XYZ file of N, CA and C in Angstrom:
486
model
N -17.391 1.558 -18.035
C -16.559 0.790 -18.930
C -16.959 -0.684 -18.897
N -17.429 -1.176 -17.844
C -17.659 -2.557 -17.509
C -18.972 -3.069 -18.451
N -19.934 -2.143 -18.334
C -21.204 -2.348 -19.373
C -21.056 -2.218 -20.595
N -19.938 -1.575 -21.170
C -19.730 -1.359 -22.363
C -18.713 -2.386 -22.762
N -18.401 -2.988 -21.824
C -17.191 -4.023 -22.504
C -15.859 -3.829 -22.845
N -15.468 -2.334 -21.944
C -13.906 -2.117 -21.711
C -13.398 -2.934 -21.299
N -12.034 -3.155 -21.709
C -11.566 -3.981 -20.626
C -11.206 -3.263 -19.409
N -10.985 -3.718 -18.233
C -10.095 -3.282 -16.901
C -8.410 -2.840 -17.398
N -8.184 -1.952 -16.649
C -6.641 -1.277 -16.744
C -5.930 -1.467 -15.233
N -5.021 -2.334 -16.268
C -4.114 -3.482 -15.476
C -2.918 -2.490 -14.597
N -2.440 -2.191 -13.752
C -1.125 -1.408 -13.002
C 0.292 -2.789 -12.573
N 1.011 -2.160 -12.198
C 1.771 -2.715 -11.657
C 3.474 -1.949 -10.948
N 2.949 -2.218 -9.730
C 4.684 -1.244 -9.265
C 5.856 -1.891 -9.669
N 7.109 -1.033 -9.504
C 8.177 -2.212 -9.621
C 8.344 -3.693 -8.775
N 9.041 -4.401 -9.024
C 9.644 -5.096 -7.937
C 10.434 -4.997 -6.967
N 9.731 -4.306 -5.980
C 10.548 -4.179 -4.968
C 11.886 -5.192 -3.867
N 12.944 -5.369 -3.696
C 13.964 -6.184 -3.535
C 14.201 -5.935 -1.589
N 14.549 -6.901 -1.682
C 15.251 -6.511 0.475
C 14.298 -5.465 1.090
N 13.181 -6.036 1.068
C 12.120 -5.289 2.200
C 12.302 -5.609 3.026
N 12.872 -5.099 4.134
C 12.483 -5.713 5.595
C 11.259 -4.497 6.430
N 11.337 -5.111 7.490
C 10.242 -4.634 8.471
C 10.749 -3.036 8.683
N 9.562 -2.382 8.680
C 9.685 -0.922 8.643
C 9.850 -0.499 7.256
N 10.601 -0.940 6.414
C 10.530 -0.296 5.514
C 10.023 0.401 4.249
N 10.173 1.346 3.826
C 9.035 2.319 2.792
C 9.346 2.364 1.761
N 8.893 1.827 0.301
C 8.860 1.890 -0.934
C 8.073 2.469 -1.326
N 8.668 3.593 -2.277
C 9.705 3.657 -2.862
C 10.325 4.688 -1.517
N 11.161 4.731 -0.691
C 11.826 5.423 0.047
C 11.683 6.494 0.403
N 11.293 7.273 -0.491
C 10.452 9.207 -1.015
C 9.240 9.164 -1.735
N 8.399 10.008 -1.386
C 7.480 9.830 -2.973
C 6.429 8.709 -2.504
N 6.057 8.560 -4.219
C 5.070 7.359 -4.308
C 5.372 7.253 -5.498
N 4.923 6.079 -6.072
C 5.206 5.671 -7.734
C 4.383 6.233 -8.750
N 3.284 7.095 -8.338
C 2.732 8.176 -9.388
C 1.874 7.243 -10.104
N 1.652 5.907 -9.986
C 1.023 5.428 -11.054
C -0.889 5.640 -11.032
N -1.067 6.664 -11.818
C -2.361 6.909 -12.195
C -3.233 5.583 -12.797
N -4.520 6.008 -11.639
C -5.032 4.585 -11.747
C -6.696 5.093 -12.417
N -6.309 6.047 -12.965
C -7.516 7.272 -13.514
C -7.371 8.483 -14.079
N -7.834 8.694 -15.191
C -7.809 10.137 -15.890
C -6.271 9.710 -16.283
N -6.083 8.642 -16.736
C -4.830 8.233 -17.461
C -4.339 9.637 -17.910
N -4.999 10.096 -18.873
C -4.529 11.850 -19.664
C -4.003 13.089 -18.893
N -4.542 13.104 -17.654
C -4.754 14.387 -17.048
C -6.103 13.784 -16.083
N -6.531 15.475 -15.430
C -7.743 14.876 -14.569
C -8.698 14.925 -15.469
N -9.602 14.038 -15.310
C -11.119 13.904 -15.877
C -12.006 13.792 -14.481
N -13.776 14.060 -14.473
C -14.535 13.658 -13.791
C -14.726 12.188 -13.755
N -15.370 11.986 -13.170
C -15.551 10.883 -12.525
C -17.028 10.055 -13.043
N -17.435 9.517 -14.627
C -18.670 9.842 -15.164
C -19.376 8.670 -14.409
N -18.662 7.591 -14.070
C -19.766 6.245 -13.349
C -19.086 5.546 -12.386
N -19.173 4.778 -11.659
C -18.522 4.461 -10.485
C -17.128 3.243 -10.797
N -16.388 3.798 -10.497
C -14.711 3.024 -10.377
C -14.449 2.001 -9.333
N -14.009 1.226 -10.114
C -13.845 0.109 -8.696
C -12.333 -0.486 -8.451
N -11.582 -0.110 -7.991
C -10.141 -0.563 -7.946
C -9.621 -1.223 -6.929
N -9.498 -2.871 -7.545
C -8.550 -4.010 -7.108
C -7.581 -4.506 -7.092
N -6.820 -4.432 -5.422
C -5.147 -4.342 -5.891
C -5.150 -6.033 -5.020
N -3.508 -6.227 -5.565
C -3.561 -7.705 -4.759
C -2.051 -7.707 -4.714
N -1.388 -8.233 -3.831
C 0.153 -7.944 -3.631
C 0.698 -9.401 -3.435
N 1.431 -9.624 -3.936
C 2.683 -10.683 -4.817
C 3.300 -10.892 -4.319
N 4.497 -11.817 -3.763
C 5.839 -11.910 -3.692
C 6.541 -12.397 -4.846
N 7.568 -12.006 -5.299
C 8.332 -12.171 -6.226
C 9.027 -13.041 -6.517
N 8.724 -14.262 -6.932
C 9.208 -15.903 -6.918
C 10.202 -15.479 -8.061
N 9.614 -16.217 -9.311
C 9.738 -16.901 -10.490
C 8.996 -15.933 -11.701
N 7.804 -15.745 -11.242
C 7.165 -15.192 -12.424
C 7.231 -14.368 -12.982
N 6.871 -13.410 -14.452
C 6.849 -12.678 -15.003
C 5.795 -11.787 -14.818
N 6.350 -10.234 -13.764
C 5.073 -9.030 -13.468
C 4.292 -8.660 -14.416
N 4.767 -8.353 -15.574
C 3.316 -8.158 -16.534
C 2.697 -8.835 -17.221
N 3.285 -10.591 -16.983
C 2.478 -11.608 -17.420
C 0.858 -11.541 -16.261
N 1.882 -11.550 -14.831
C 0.846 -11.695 -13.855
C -0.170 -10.712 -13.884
N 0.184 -9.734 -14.087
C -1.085 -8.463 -13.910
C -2.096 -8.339 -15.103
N -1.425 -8.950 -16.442
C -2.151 -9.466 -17.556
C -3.486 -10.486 -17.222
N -2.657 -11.434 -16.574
C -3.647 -12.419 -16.280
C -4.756 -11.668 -14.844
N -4.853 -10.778 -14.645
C -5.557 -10.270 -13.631
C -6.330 -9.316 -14.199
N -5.701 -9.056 -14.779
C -6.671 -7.745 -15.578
C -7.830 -8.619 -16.384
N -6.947 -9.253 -16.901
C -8.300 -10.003 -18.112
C -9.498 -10.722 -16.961
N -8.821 -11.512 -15.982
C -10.212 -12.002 -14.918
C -10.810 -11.014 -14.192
N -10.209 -9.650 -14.159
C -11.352 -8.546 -13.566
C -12.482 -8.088 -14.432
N -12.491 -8.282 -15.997
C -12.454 -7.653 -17.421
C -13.657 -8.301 -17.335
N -13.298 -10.387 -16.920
C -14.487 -11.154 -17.349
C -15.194 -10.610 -16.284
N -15.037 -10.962 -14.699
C -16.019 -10.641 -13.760
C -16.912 -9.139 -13.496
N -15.968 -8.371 -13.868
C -17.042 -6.831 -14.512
C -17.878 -6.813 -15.544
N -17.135 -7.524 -16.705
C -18.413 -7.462 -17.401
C -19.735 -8.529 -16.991
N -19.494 -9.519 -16.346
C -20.605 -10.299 -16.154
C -21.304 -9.781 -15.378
N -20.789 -9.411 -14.258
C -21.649 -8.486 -12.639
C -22.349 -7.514 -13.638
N -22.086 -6.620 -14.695
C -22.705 -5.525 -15.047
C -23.589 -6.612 -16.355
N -23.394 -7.202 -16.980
C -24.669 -7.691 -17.625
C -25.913 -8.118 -16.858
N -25.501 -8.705 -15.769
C -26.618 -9.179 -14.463
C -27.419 -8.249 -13.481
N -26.973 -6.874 -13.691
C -27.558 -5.946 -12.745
C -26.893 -4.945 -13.038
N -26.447 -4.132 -13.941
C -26.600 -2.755 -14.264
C -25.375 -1.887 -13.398
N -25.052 -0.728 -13.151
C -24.185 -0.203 -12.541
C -23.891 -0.424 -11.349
N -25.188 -0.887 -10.174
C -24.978 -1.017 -8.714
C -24.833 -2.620 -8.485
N -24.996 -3.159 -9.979
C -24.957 -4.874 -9.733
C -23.680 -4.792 -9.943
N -22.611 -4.299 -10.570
C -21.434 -4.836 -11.214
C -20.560 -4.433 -10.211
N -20.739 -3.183 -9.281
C -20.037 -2.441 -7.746
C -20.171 -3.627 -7.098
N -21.354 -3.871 -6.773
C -21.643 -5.889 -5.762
C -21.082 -6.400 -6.065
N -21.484 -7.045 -6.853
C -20.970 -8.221 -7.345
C -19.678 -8.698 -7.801
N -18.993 -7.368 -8.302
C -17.856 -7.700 -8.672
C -16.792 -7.046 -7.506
N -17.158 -6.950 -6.414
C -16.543 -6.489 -5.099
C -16.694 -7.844 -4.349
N -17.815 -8.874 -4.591
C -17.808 -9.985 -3.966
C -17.231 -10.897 -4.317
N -16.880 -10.852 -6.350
C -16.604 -12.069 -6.666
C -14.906 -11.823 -6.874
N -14.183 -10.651 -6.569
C -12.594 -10.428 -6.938
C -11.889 -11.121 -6.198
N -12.243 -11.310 -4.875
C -11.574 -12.165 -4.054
C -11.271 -14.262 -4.657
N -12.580 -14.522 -4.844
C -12.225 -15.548 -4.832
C -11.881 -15.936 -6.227
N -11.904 -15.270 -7.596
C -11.583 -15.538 -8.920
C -10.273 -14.402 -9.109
N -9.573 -14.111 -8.140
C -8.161 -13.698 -8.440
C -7.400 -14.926 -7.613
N -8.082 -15.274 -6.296
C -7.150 -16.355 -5.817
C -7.396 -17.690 -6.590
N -8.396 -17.668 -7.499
C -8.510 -18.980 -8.208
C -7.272 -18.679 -9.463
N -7.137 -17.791 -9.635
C -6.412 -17.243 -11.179
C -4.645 -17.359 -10.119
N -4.701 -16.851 -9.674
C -3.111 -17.173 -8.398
C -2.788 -18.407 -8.454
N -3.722 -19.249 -8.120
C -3.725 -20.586 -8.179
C -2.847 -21.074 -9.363
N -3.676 -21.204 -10.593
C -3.175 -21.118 -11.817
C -1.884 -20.107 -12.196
N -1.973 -19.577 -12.119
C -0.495 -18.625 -12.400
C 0.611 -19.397 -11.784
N 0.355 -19.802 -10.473
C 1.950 -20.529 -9.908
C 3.015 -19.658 -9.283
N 3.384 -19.092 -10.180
C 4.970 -18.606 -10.431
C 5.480 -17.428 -8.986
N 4.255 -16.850 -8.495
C 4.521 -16.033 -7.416
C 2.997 -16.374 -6.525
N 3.794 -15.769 -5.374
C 2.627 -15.978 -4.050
C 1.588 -14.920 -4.046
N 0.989 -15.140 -3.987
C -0.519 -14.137 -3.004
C -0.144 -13.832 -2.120
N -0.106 -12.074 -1.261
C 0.236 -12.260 -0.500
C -0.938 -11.903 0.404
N -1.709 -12.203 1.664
C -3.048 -11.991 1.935
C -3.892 -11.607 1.059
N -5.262 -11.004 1.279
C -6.364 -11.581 -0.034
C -6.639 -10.376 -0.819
N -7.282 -9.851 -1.595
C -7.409 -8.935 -2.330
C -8.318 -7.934 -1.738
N -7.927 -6.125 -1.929
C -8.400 -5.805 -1.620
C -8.857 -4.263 -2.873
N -10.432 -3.964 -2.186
C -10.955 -3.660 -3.502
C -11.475 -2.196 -2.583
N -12.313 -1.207 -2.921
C -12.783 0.044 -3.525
C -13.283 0.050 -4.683
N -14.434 0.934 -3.993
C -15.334 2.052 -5.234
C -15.348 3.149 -4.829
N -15.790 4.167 -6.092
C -15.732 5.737 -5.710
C -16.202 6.128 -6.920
N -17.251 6.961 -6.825
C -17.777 7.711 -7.745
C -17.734 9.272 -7.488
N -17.995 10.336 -8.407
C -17.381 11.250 -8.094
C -18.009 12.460 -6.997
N -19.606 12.190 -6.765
C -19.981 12.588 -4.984
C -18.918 12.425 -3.877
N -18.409 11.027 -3.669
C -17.327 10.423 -3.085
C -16.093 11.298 -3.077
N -15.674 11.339 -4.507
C -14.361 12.220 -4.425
C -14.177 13.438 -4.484
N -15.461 14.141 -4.570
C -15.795 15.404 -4.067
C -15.948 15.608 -2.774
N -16.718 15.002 -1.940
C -16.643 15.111 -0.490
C -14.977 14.369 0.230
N -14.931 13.465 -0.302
C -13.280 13.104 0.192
C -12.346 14.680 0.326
N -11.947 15.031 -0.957
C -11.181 16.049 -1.607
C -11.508 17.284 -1.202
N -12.691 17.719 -0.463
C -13.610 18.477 0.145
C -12.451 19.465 1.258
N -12.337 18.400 2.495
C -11.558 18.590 3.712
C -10.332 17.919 3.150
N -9.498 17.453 2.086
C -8.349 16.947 2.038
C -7.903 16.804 1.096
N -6.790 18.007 0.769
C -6.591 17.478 -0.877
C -5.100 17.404 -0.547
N -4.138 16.672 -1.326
C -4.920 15.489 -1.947
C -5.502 14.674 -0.311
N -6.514 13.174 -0.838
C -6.847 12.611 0.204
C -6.071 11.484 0.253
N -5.612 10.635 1.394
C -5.266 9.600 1.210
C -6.366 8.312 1.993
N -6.544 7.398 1.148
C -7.248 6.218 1.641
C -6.842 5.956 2.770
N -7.424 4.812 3.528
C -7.283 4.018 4.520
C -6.413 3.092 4.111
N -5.008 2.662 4.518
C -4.430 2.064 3.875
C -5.196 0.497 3.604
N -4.387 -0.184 2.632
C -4.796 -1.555 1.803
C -3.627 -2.481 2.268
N -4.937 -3.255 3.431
C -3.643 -3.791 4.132
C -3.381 -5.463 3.754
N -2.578 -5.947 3.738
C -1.915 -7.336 3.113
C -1.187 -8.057 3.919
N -1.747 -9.163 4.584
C -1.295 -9.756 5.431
C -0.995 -11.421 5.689
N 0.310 -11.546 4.623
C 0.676 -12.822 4.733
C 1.369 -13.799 5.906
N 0.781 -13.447 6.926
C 1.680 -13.908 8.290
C 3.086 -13.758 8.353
N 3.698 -14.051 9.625
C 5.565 -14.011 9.547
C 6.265 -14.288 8.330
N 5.812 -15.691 7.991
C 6.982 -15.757 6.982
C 6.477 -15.290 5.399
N 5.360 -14.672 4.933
C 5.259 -14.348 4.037
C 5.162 -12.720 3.962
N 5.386 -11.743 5.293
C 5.539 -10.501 5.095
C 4.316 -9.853 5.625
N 4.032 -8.688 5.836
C 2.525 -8.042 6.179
C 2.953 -6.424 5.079
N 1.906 -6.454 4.727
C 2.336 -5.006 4.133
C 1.003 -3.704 3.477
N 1.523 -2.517 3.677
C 0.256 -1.860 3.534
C 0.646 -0.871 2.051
N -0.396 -0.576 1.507
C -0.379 0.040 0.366
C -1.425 1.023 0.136
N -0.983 2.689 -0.072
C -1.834 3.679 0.126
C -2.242 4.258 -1.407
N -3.319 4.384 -1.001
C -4.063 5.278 -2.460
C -4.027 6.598 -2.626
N -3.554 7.792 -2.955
C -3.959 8.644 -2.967
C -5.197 9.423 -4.129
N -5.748 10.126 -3.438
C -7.304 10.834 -4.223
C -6.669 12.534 -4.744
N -6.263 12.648 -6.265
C -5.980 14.127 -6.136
C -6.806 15.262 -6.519
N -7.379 16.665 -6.201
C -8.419 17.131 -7.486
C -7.731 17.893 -7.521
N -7.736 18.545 -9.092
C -6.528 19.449 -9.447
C -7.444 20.660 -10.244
């Protein structure tokens, strides 16, 4: 999608309220939000790269913010993939999410960053051998770590093949 000039597909969980320590959102479950094969399952035709980044909830507007994130993943994928092709745009745009989402945070204002962004790829060798020994699989969690007073928090991926 990145070579072709898709844009990136923006997510966003609810706002979660009175987290304290220990605790699990959404309580049961997981929020289901498909971050692939939007339709149903599809294969896996070129390599996926998915960048999450976790918020605290000031002031701002959530799907303003994830708007504005999506579109700076949109620019930095497509540039990494005009510069080097499928394994340039996995690099490059795994190197450059960190510091052009906290530059875009910057600008946004309205809510915090909460530790730095964290990213994945997976193509579908990957989620065949994942899914192999574990279905569904779950990632290594995506961990977020804004010291004491800004919270620490982890966020899991799951891999399903159906």
């Amino acid at each position: 999608m990145a070579e072709s000039g898709t844009a990136a597909v923006g997510f966003h969980t609810p706002v979660y309220e009175d987290v304290d320590d220990g605790d699990t959102r959404p309580q049961s479950g997981d929020e289901n939000l498909r971050l692939f094969g939007f339709a149903g399952p599809r294969a896996i035709d070129s390599n996926v790269l998915v960048a999450a980044t976790c918020f605290e909830h000031d002031l701002g507007d959530v799907s303003d913010t994830t708007d504005k994130v999506r579109a700076a993943l949109t620019a930095v994928a497509t540039k990494a993939a005009a510069a080097g092709g499928v394994a340039g745009w996995i690099v490059a745009g795994a190197a450059v999410i960190a510091i052009g989402v906290s530059y875009l945070v910057d600008l946004i204002g309205a809510d915090d960053q909460i530790g730095g962004t964290r990213q994945l790829s997976l193509n579908q060798a990957q989620a065949d051998a994942s899914t192999n020994g574990s279905n569904p699989f779950f990632f290594p969690a995506l961990h977020f770590d804004g010291g004491d007073d800004d919270g620490i928090y982890d966020a899991y991926l799951k891999l399903r093949r159906t």
